[in-house]
Amino acid sequence: MSLISQFRAVRRCGTPLVAITTPDPAATIASIRKSFNGTAPPIVHWDIVCGLRGLNKEGEQALAEKVTEPSSLISPVDAMIACLKMPTQTVAFFANMHRVIKEQGVSQAIWNMRDAYKANMRMLVLLCPTLDMPAEIQQDVVVLDEALPSVEALAGIVKDVYRSAEVPEPDEPTLAKATDALCGLAAYPAEQATAMCVMDCRKKDGFDSARFLDGLWDRKRSMIEATPGLSVWRGGETFDDIGGCANIKTFMRAVLSGNEPPRAIVFQDEIEKAYAGIGTDSSGVTTEMNGTQLTWMQDHDAKGMILLGPAGCAKSMFAKATGNTAAIPTIQFDIGGMKSSLVGDSGARMRQALKVVEAVSQGRALFLATCNSIGVLPPELRRRFTLGTFMFDLPDFDERQAIWRIYLRKYGFPGTTIEMRPTDDGWTGSEIRTCCDLAWRLKITLREAAAYIVPVSKSAADQIQRLRDQASGRFISASKPGVYQKESTELAAPAGRRFAEI
Ligand SMILES: Nc1ncnc2c1ncn2[C@@H]1O[C@H](COP(=O)(O)OP(=O)(O)O)[C@@H](O)[C@H]1O
Ligand SMILES: [Mg+2]
């Protein structure tokens, strides 16, 4: 049901207290006013700078008769008391209530309006981007949510802007890409972004569509990044840059080209850190935020995968490469960055971030969470990541060959034979890359560079062995088809052997 039909329904049953969470309050007010078509009730508007104002003739008149100096009513409590004097059917909009709803007396003032307003079809409408409703009025205020504009609405906005800029109508593919880039923006910023980019790409000899779409994506990235805890990954890596990991690449390619493919990747790095302390944190903030995420994933039937394994085994790289491989955005989702010093705000920020994710992915987000140790992950979290947990073990011999090839080419060591390379037993992809990087940077041989590398399979041998034991037989292998089975061999070659060969 659209916001307007919901609004009309609550108005028909005389609901006195309503809160609307909306990204664009001006557009929300305008569409509500339009829905009154003709039979306008008195409408007034309060904000903290202008005080009370009439939004239409009826509202102005009523204010003039009943309230002296409405514009001086800067305090929300005083403005609400004044609104009690307004006539039958009045609609009173209060802007940016998330800023003031916890201030002294505000929730009481709201509550005091309930019965008086109910008696004669008056309505108090609280507007805000997100709202953490105080407990004492939670049962009294009906919360409605203004969704972001639909794809069709965005296409309409793009066409309108083209028309007013006197640019020939966009073709279907350009229009589809433009609405893709605008998804997640409210109507007003979407129009602003389109207008700016259209003006920027108008040329004497035609219209530069590619530049226009790039421009829209830049604006979209800034919009996502204005949300605490969200950022957009800008790197360019794809699956071709990852050596090995064949099984998960095959699986992911099938997901990306299958039915209902994801429209955005949500990348949660090292999720064990965000979930540490769940259920035991004294403020309850971690528990609430994580609970909100998991419930949201369940309610929205969002898909997810957990990428598990020792550090440096391409887990984060795989998550980042997925978005590029599929040409969809990768949104980094950082719960730590959503936490606010104000208790209660963190939950609202999490909900806001999920709302943006929902909008950008148009309801088809794929969560990819990396994790270095499985022990701390609660089972309810693993259950929500319904596409499974994949184990990224240390690369085997063949995988290491593939990784060497990638970095020897990247760092410009052509013709390097296997004998010229250091012994790499137990090395991760990250260590192979570091070796090539050092050799290039310091202008030394690969074998000399190897002397500066302590592989994690040595420095954290026990930890990795534990992880392998835990994962064996329980999760899917990122490398080979089927369930992950730990190797029976010892982790690292005995110390010293590597050096004896150099
Ligand atoms: N299989 C691989 N192929 C190519 N590069 C790799 C591979 N594994 C690791 N790397 C390199 O090591 C870096 C660190 O790996 P990363 O994905 O961050 O590890 P983690 O598993 O700890 O998330 C990557 O950015 C990449 O440069
Ligand atoms: Mg990582």
CSV table of N, CA and C in Angstrom, one decimal, residues 294-432:
chain,number,residue,atom,x,y,z
A,294,LEU,N,19.9,-9.1,11.6
A,294,LEU,CA,19.5,-10.5,11.3
A,294,LEU,C,18.0,-10.6,11.0
A,295,THR,N,17.2,-9.9,11.8
A,295,THR,CA,15.7,-9.9,11.5
A,295,THR,C,15.4,-9.3,10.2
A,296,TRP,N,16.2,-8.2,9.8
A,296,TRP,CA,15.9,-7.6,8.5
A,296,TRP,C,16.3,-8.6,7.4
A,297,MET,N,17.4,-9.3,7.6
A,297,MET,CA,17.8,-10.2,6.5
A,297,MET,C,16.7,-11.3,6.4
A,298,GLN,N,16.1,-11.7,7.5
A,298,GLN,CA,15.1,-12.7,7.4
A,298,GLN,C,13.8,-12.2,6.8
A,299,ASP,N,13.4,-11.0,7.3
A,299,ASP,CA,12.1,-10.5,6.8
A,299,ASP,C,12.2,-10.2,5.3
A,300,HIS,N,13.4,-9.8,4.8
A,300,HIS,CA,13.5,-9.4,3.4
A,300,HIS,C,14.1,-10.5,2.6
A,301,ASP,N,14.2,-11.7,3.2
A,301,ASP,CA,14.7,-12.9,2.5
A,301,ASP,C,16.0,-12.5,1.8
A,302,ALA,N,16.9,-11.8,2.4
A,302,ALA,CA,18.1,-11.4,1.8
A,302,ALA,C,19.1,-12.6,1.9
A,303,LYS,N,19.9,-12.7,0.8
A,303,LYS,CA,20.8,-13.8,0.8
A,303,LYS,C,22.1,-13.4,1.3
A,304,GLY,N,22.9,-14.4,1.8
A,304,GLY,CA,24.2,-14.1,2.3
A,304,GLY,C,25.1,-15.3,2.3
A,305,MET,N,26.4,-15.0,2.3
A,305,MET,CA,27.4,-16.1,2.4
A,305,MET,C,28.5,-15.7,3.4
A,306,ILE,N,29.0,-16.6,4.2
A,306,ILE,CA,30.1,-16.3,5.1
A,306,ILE,C,31.4,-16.9,4.5
A,307,LEU,N,32.4,-16.0,4.4
A,307,LEU,CA,33.7,-16.5,3.8
A,307,LEU,C,34.7,-16.6,5.0
A,308,LEU,N,35.0,-17.8,5.3
A,308,LEU,CA,35.8,-18.1,6.5
A,308,LEU,C,37.2,-18.6,6.1
A,309,GLY,N,38.2,-18.3,6.9
A,309,GLY,CA,39.5,-18.8,6.6
A,309,GLY,C,40.6,-17.9,7.3
A,310,PRO,N,41.9,-18.4,7.2
A,310,PRO,CA,43.0,-17.7,7.7
A,310,PRO,C,43.2,-16.3,7.0
A,311,ALA,N,43.9,-15.4,7.6
A,311,ALA,CA,44.1,-14.1,7.0
A,311,ALA,C,45.0,-14.2,5.8
A,312,GLY,N,44.6,-13.4,4.8
A,312,GLY,CA,45.4,-13.4,3.5
A,312,GLY,C,45.1,-14.4,2.5
A,313,CYS,N,43.9,-15.1,2.7
A,313,CYS,CA,43.5,-16.1,1.7
A,313,CYS,C,42.4,-15.7,0.7
A,314,ALA,N,42.3,-14.4,0.5
A,314,ALA,CA,41.5,-13.8,-0.6
A,314,ALA,C,40.0,-13.7,-0.2
A,315,LYS,N,39.7,-13.8,1.1
A,315,LYS,CA,38.3,-13.6,1.4
A,315,LYS,C,37.7,-12.2,1.1
A,316,SER,N,38.4,-11.2,1.6
A,316,SER,CA,38.0,-9.9,1.3
A,316,SER,C,38.1,-9.6,-0.2
A,317,MET,N,39.1,-10.1,-0.8
A,317,MET,CA,39.3,-9.8,-2.2
A,317,MET,C,38.2,-10.4,-3.0
A,318,PHE,N,37.8,-11.6,-2.6
A,318,PHE,CA,36.7,-12.3,-3.3
A,318,PHE,C,35.4,-11.4,-3.2
A,319,ALA,N,35.1,-11.0,-2.0
A,319,ALA,CA,33.9,-10.2,-1.8
A,319,ALA,C,33.9,-8.9,-2.6
A,320,LYS,N,35.1,-8.2,-2.7
A,320,LYS,CA,35.2,-7.0,-3.4
A,320,LYS,C,35.1,-7.3,-4.9
A,321,ALA,N,35.7,-8.4,-5.3
A,321,ALA,CA,35.7,-8.7,-6.8
A,321,ALA,C,34.3,-9.1,-7.3
A,322,THR,N,33.5,-9.6,-6.4
A,322,THR,CA,32.2,-10.1,-6.9
A,322,THR,C,31.4,-9.0,-7.5
A,323,GLY,N,31.4,-7.8,-6.8
A,323,GLY,CA,30.6,-6.7,-7.4
A,323,GLY,C,31.1,-6.3,-8.7
A,324,ASN,N,32.5,-6.2,-8.9
A,324,ASN,CA,33.0,-5.8,-10.2
A,324,ASN,C,32.8,-6.8,-11.2
A,325,THR,N,32.9,-8.1,-10.9
A,325,THR,CA,32.6,-9.1,-11.8
A,325,THR,C,31.2,-9.0,-12.4
A,326,ALA,N,30.3,-8.7,-11.5
A,326,ALA,CA,28.9,-8.6,-11.9
A,326,ALA,C,28.4,-7.3,-12.3
A,327,ALA,N,29.4,-6.3,-12.3
A,327,ALA,CA,29.1,-4.9,-12.6
A,327,ALA,C,27.9,-4.4,-11.8
A,328,ILE,N,27.9,-4.7,-10.5
A,328,ILE,CA,27.0,-4.1,-9.5
A,328,ILE,C,27.8,-3.5,-8.4
A,329,PRO,N,27.2,-2.5,-7.6
A,329,PRO,CA,28.0,-1.9,-6.6
A,329,PRO,C,28.3,-2.8,-5.4
A,330,THR,N,29.4,-2.6,-4.8
A,330,THR,CA,29.8,-3.3,-3.6
A,330,THR,C,29.8,-2.3,-2.4
A,331,ILE,N,28.8,-2.5,-1.5
A,331,ILE,CA,28.7,-1.5,-0.4
A,331,ILE,C,29.3,-2.1,0.8
A,332,GLN,N,30.3,-1.4,1.3
A,332,GLN,CA,30.9,-1.8,2.6
A,332,GLN,C,30.0,-1.5,3.8
A,333,PHE,N,29.7,-2.4,4.6
A,333,PHE,CA,28.7,-2.3,5.7
A,333,PHE,C,29.5,-2.5,7.0
A,334,ASP,N,29.7,-1.4,7.7
A,334,ASP,CA,30.6,-1.4,8.8
A,334,ASP,C,29.7,-1.0,10.1
A,335,ILE,N,29.4,-2.1,10.9
A,335,ILE,CA,28.5,-1.8,12.0
A,335,ILE,C,29.2,-0.9,13.0
A,336,GLY,N,30.5,-1.0,13.2
A,336,GLY,CA,31.2,-0.1,14.1
A,336,GLY,C,31.0,1.3,13.7
A,337,GLY,N,31.0,1.6,12.4
A,337,GLY,CA,30.8,3.0,12.0
A,337,GLY,C,29.4,3.5,12.1
A,338,MET,N,28.4,2.6,12.4
A,338,MET,CA,27.1,3.0,12.7
A,338,MET,C,26.8,3.3,14.1
A,339,LYS,N,27.7,2.9,15.0
A,339,LYS,CA,27.5,3.1,16.4
A,339,LYS,C,27.6,4.6,16.8
A,340,SER,N,26.6,5.0,17.6
A,340,SER,CA,26.6,6.4,18.0
A,340,SER,C,26.8,6.4,19.5
A,341,SER,N,27.3,7.6,20.0
A,341,SER,CA,27.5,7.7,21.4
A,341,SER,C,26.2,7.7,22.1
A,342,LEU,N,25.1,8.0,21.4
A,342,LEU,CA,23.8,8.1,22.0
A,342,LEU,C,23.1,6.8,21.9
A,343,VAL,N,22.8,6.2,23.0
A,343,VAL,CA,22.1,4.9,23.0
A,343,VAL,C,20.7,5.1,22.3
A,344,GLY,N,20.4,4.2,21.5
A,344,GLY,CA,19.1,4.4,20.7
A,344,GLY,C,19.3,4.9,19.3
A,345,ASP,N,20.3,5.8,19.2
A,345,ASP,CA,20.7,6.3,17.8
A,345,ASP,C,21.3,5.2,17.0
A,346,SER,N,22.0,4.3,17.6
A,346,SER,CA,22.7,3.2,16.9
A,346,SER,C,21.7,2.4,16.1
A,347,GLY,N,20.6,2.0,16.8
A,347,GLY,CA,19.6,1.2,16.2
A,347,GLY,C,19.0,1.9,15.0
A,348,ALA,N,18.7,3.2,15.2
A,348,ALA,CA,18.1,4.0,14.1
A,348,ALA,C,19.1,4.1,12.9
A,349,ARG,N,20.4,4.2,13.2
A,349,ARG,CA,21.4,4.2,12.1
A,349,ARG,C,21.4,2.9,11.4
A,350,MET,N,21.4,1.8,12.1
A,350,MET,CA,21.4,0.5,11.5
A,350,MET,C,20.1,0.4,10.5
A,351,ARG,N,19.0,0.8,11.0
A,351,ARG,CA,17.8,0.8,10.2
A,351,ARG,C,17.9,1.6,9.0
A,352,GLN,N,18.5,2.8,9.1
A,352,GLN,CA,18.7,3.7,8.0
A,352,GLN,C,19.7,3.1,7.0
A,353,ALA,N,20.7,2.5,7.5
A,353,ALA,CA,21.7,1.8,6.6
A,353,ALA,C,21.0,0.7,5.8
A,354,LEU,N,20.2,-0.1,6.5
A,354,LEU,CA,19.5,-1.2,5.8
A,354,LEU,C,18.5,-0.6,4.8
A,355,LYS,N,17.9,0.5,5.1
A,355,LYS,CA,17.0,1.1,4.1
A,355,LYS,C,17.7,1.5,2.8
A,356,VAL,N,18.9,2.1,3.0
A,356,VAL,CA,19.7,2.5,1.8
A,356,VAL,C,20.1,1.2,1.0
A,357,VAL,N,20.5,0.2,1.8
A,357,VAL,CA,20.8,-1.1,1.1
A,357,VAL,C,19.6,-1.6,0.3
A,358,GLU,N,18.5,-1.6,1.0
A,358,GLU,CA,17.3,-2.1,0.3
A,358,GLU,C,17.0,-1.3,-1.0
A,359,ALA,N,17.2,0.0,-0.9
A,359,ALA,CA,16.8,0.8,-2.0
A,359,ALA,C,17.9,0.7,-3.2
A,360,VAL,N,19.2,0.7,-2.8
A,360,VAL,CA,20.2,0.5,-3.8
A,360,VAL,C,20.1,-0.8,-4.5
A,361,SER,N,19.8,-1.8,-3.7
A,361,SER,CA,19.8,-3.2,-4.3
A,361,SER,C,18.4,-3.5,-4.9
A,362,GLN,N,17.5,-2.6,-4.8
A,362,GLN,CA,16.1,-2.8,-5.2
A,362,GLN,C,15.6,-4.1,-4.7
A,363,GLY,N,15.9,-4.4,-3.4
A,363,GLY,CA,15.3,-5.6,-2.8
A,363,GLY,C,16.1,-6.8,-3.0
A,364,ARG,N,17.3,-6.7,-3.7
A,364,ARG,CA,18.1,-7.9,-4.0
A,364,ARG,C,19.5,-7.7,-3.6
A,365,ALA,N,19.8,-7.7,-2.2
A,365,ALA,CA,21.1,-7.5,-1.7
A,365,ALA,C,21.7,-8.9,-1.5
A,366,LEU,N,23.0,-9.1,-1.8
A,366,LEU,CA,23.7,-10.3,-1.4
A,366,LEU,C,24.8,-9.9,-0.3
A,367,PHE,N,24.6,-10.4,0.9
A,367,PHE,CA,25.6,-10.1,2.0
A,367,PHE,C,26.7,-11.1,1.9
A,368,LEU,N,27.9,-10.5,1.8
A,368,LEU,CA,29.1,-11.4,1.9
A,368,LEU,C,29.9,-10.9,3.1
A,369,ALA,N,30.0,-11.8,4.1
A,369,ALA,CA,30.7,-11.5,5.3
A,369,ALA,C,32.0,-12.3,5.4
A,370,THR,N,33.1,-11.7,5.7
A,370,THR,CA,34.3,-12.4,5.9
A,370,THR,C,34.5,-12.6,7.4
A,371,CYS,N,35.3,-13.7,7.7
A,371,CYS,CA,35.4,-14.0,9.1
A,371,CYS,C,36.7,-14.9,9.3
A,372,ASN,N,37.5,-14.5,10.3
A,372,ASN,CA,38.8,-15.2,10.5
A,372,ASN,C,38.7,-16.3,11.5
A,373,SER,N,37.6,-16.3,12.3
A,373,SER,CA,37.5,-17.5,13.2
A,373,SER,C,36.0,-17.7,13.5
A,374,ILE,N,35.6,-18.9,13.4
A,374,ILE,CA,34.2,-19.2,13.4
A,374,ILE,C,33.6,-19.3,14.8
A,375,GLY,N,34.5,-19.6,15.8
A,375,GLY,CA,34.0,-19.8,17.1
A,375,GLY,C,33.1,-18.8,17.7
A,376,VAL,N,33.3,-17.5,17.4
A,376,VAL,CA,32.5,-16.5,18.0
A,376,VAL,C,31.2,-16.2,17.3
A,377,LEU,N,31.0,-16.8,16.1
A,377,LEU,CA,29.8,-16.5,15.4
A,377,LEU,C,28.6,-17.2,15.9
A,378,PRO,N,27.6,-16.5,16.4
A,378,PRO,CA,26.4,-17.2,16.9
A,378,PRO,C,25.7,-18.0,15.8
A,379,PRO,N,25.1,-19.2,16.1
A,379,PRO,CA,24.4,-20.0,15.1
A,379,PRO,C,23.3,-19.2,14.4
A,380,GLU,N,22.6,-18.3,15.0
A,380,GLU,CA,21.5,-17.6,14.4
A,380,GLU,C,22.1,-16.7,13.2
A,381,LEU,N,23.3,-16.3,13.4
A,381,LEU,CA,23.9,-15.5,12.3
A,381,LEU,C,24.2,-16.4,11.1
A,382,ARG,N,24.8,-17.5,11.4
A,382,ARG,CA,25.2,-18.5,10.3
A,382,ARG,C,23.9,-18.9,9.5
A,383,ARG,N,22.8,-19.0,10.3
A,383,ARG,CA,21.5,-19.5,9.7
A,383,ARG,C,21.0,-18.4,8.7
A,384,ARG,N,21.2,-17.1,9.0
A,384,ARG,CA,20.7,-16.1,8.1
A,384,ARG,C,21.5,-16.0,6.8
A,385,PHE,N,22.7,-16.4,6.8
A,385,PHE,CA,23.5,-16.4,5.6
A,385,PHE,C,23.3,-17.7,4.8
A,386,THR,N,22.1,-17.6,4.1
A,386,THR,CA,21.5,-18.9,3.7
A,386,THR,C,22.3,-19.5,2.5
A,387,LEU,N,23.2,-18.8,1.8
A,387,LEU,CA,23.8,-19.5,0.7
A,387,LEU,C,25.1,-20.2,1.2
A,388,GLY,N,25.3,-20.2,2.5
A,388,GLY,CA,26.3,-21.1,3.0
A,388,GLY,C,27.6,-20.4,3.5
A,389,THR,N,28.4,-21.2,4.2
A,389,THR,CA,29.7,-20.8,4.7
A,389,THR,C,30.8,-21.5,3.9
A,390,PHE,N,31.7,-20.7,3.3
A,390,PHE,CA,32.8,-21.3,2.5
A,390,PHE,C,34.1,-21.2,3.3
A,391,MET,N,34.9,-22.2,3.2
A,391,MET,CA,36.2,-22.2,3.9
A,391,MET,C,37.3,-21.9,2.9
A,392,PHE,N,38.0,-20.8,3.1
A,392,PHE,CA,39.1,-20.4,2.3
A,392,PHE,C,40.4,-20.9,3.0
A,393,ASP,N,40.9,-22.1,2.6
A,393,ASP,CA,42.1,-22.6,3.3
A,393,ASP,C,43.3,-22.0,2.6
A,394,LEU,N,44.5,-22.3,3.2
A,394,LEU,CA,45.7,-21.8,2.5
A,394,LEU,C,45.8,-22.4,1.1
A,395,PRO,N,46.2,-21.7,0.1
A,395,PRO,CA,46.2,-22.2,-1.3
A,395,PRO,C,47.1,-23.5,-1.4
A,396,ASP,N,46.6,-24.4,-2.2
A,396,ASP,CA,47.5,-25.6,-2.4
A,396,ASP,C,48.5,-25.3,-3.5
A,397,PHE,N,49.3,-26.3,-3.9
A,397,PHE,CA,50.4,-26.1,-4.8
A,397,PHE,C,49.9,-25.4,-6.1
A,398,ASP,N,48.9,-26.0,-6.7
A,398,ASP,CA,48.4,-25.5,-8.0
A,398,ASP,C,47.9,-24.1,-7.9
A,399,GLU,N,47.2,-23.8,-6.8
A,399,GLU,CA,46.7,-22.5,-6.6
A,399,GLU,C,47.8,-21.5,-6.4
A,400,ARG,N,48.8,-21.9,-5.7
A,400,ARG,CA,50.0,-21.0,-5.6
A,400,ARG,C,50.6,-20.7,-6.9
A,401,GLN,N,50.6,-21.7,-7.8
A,401,GLN,CA,51.2,-21.4,-9.1
A,401,GLN,C,50.4,-20.3,-9.8
A,402,ALA,N,49.1,-20.4,-9.7
A,402,ALA,CA,48.2,-19.4,-10.4
A,402,ALA,C,48.4,-18.1,-9.8
A,403,ILE,N,48.6,-18.0,-8.5
A,403,ILE,CA,48.8,-16.7,-7.8
A,403,ILE,C,50.1,-16.1,-8.2
A,404,TRP,N,51.2,-17.0,-8.2
A,404,TRP,CA,52.5,-16.5,-8.7
A,404,TRP,C,52.4,-15.9,-10.0
A,405,ARG,N,51.7,-16.6,-10.9
A,405,ARG,CA,51.6,-16.1,-12.3
A,405,ARG,C,51.0,-14.7,-12.4
A,406,ILE,N,49.9,-14.5,-11.5
A,406,ILE,CA,49.3,-13.2,-11.5
A,406,ILE,C,50.2,-12.1,-11.1
A,407,TYR,N,51.0,-12.3,-10.0
A,407,TYR,CA,51.8,-11.3,-9.5
A,407,TYR,C,53.1,-11.1,-10.2
A,408,LEU,N,53.6,-12.2,-10.7
A,408,LEU,CA,54.9,-12.0,-11.5
A,408,LEU,C,54.6,-11.2,-12.8
A,409,ARG,N,53.4,-11.4,-13.3
A,409,ARG,CA,53.0,-10.5,-14.4
A,409,ARG,C,52.8,-9.1,-14.0
A,410,LYS,N,52.1,-8.9,-12.9
A,410,LYS,CA,51.7,-7.6,-12.4
A,410,LYS,C,53.0,-6.7,-12.1
A,411,TYR,N,54.0,-7.4,-11.4
A,411,TYR,CA,55.2,-6.7,-11.0
A,411,TYR,C,56.3,-6.7,-12.0
A,412,GLY,N,56.0,-7.4,-13.2
A,412,GLY,CA,57.0,-7.3,-14.3
A,412,GLY,C,58.2,-8.2,-14.0
A,413,PHE,N,57.9,-9.5,-13.7
A,413,PHE,CA,59.0,-10.4,-13.6
A,413,PHE,C,58.8,-11.5,-14.6
A,414,PRO,N,58.8,-11.2,-15.9
A,414,PRO,CA,58.5,-12.3,-16.9
A,414,PRO,C,59.7,-13.2,-16.9
A,415,GLY,N,59.4,-14.5,-17.3
A,415,GLY,CA,60.5,-15.4,-17.5
A,415,GLY,C,61.0,-16.0,-16.2
A,416,THR,N,60.4,-15.7,-15.1
A,416,THR,CA,60.8,-16.2,-13.8
A,416,THR,C,60.5,-17.7,-13.7
A,417,THR,N,61.5,-18.6,-13.6
A,417,THR,CA,61.2,-20.0,-13.5
A,417,THR,C,60.9,-20.4,-12.1
A,418,ILE,N,60.3,-21.6,-11.9
A,418,ILE,CA,59.9,-22.1,-10.6
A,418,ILE,C,61.2,-22.1,-9.7
A,419,GLU,N,62.3,-22.4,-10.3
A,419,GLU,CA,63.6,-22.5,-9.5
A,419,GLU,C,64.0,-21.1,-8.9
A,420,MET,N,63.6,-20.1,-9.6
A,420,MET,CA,64.0,-18.7,-9.2
A,420,MET,C,63.1,-18.2,-8.0
A,421,ARG,N,62.0,-19.0,-7.8
A,421,ARG,CA,61.1,-18.6,-6.7
A,421,ARG,C,61.4,-19.2,-5.4
A,422,PRO,N,61.1,-18.6,-4.3
A,422,PRO,CA,61.4,-19.1,-3.0
A,422,PRO,C,60.5,-20.3,-2.7
A,423,THR,N,60.8,-21.2,-1.8
A,423,THR,CA,59.9,-22.2,-1.3
A,423,THR,C,58.7,-21.6,-0.7
A,424,ASP,N,57.5,-22.0,-1.1
A,424,ASP,CA,56.4,-21.3,-0.7
A,424,ASP,C,55.4,-22.2,0.1
A,425,ASP,N,55.8,-23.2,0.7
A,425,ASP,CA,54.9,-24.1,1.5
A,425,ASP,C,54.2,-23.3,2.5
A,426,GLY,N,52.9,-23.4,2.6
A,426,GLY,CA,52.1,-22.8,3.6
A,426,GLY,C,51.9,-21.3,3.4
A,427,TRP,N,52.3,-20.8,2.2
A,427,TRP,CA,52.1,-19.4,2.0
A,427,TRP,C,50.7,-19.1,1.6
A,428,THR,N,50.3,-17.9,1.9
A,428,THR,CA,49.0,-17.4,1.5
A,428,THR,C,49.2,-16.6,0.2
A,429,GLY,N,48.1,-16.3,-0.5
A,429,GLY,CA,48.2,-15.4,-1.7
A,429,GLY,C,48.7,-14.0,-1.3
A,430,SER,N,48.4,-13.6,-0.1
A,430,SER,CA,48.8,-12.3,0.4
A,430,SER,C,50.4,-12.3,0.5
A,431,GLU,N,50.9,-13.4,1.0
A,431,GLU,CA,52.4,-13.5,1.1
A,431,GLU,C,53.1,-13.5,-0.2
A,432,ILE,N,52.5,-14.2,-1.2
A,432,ILE,CA,53.1,-14.3,-2.5
A,432,ILE,C,53.1,-12.9,-3.1
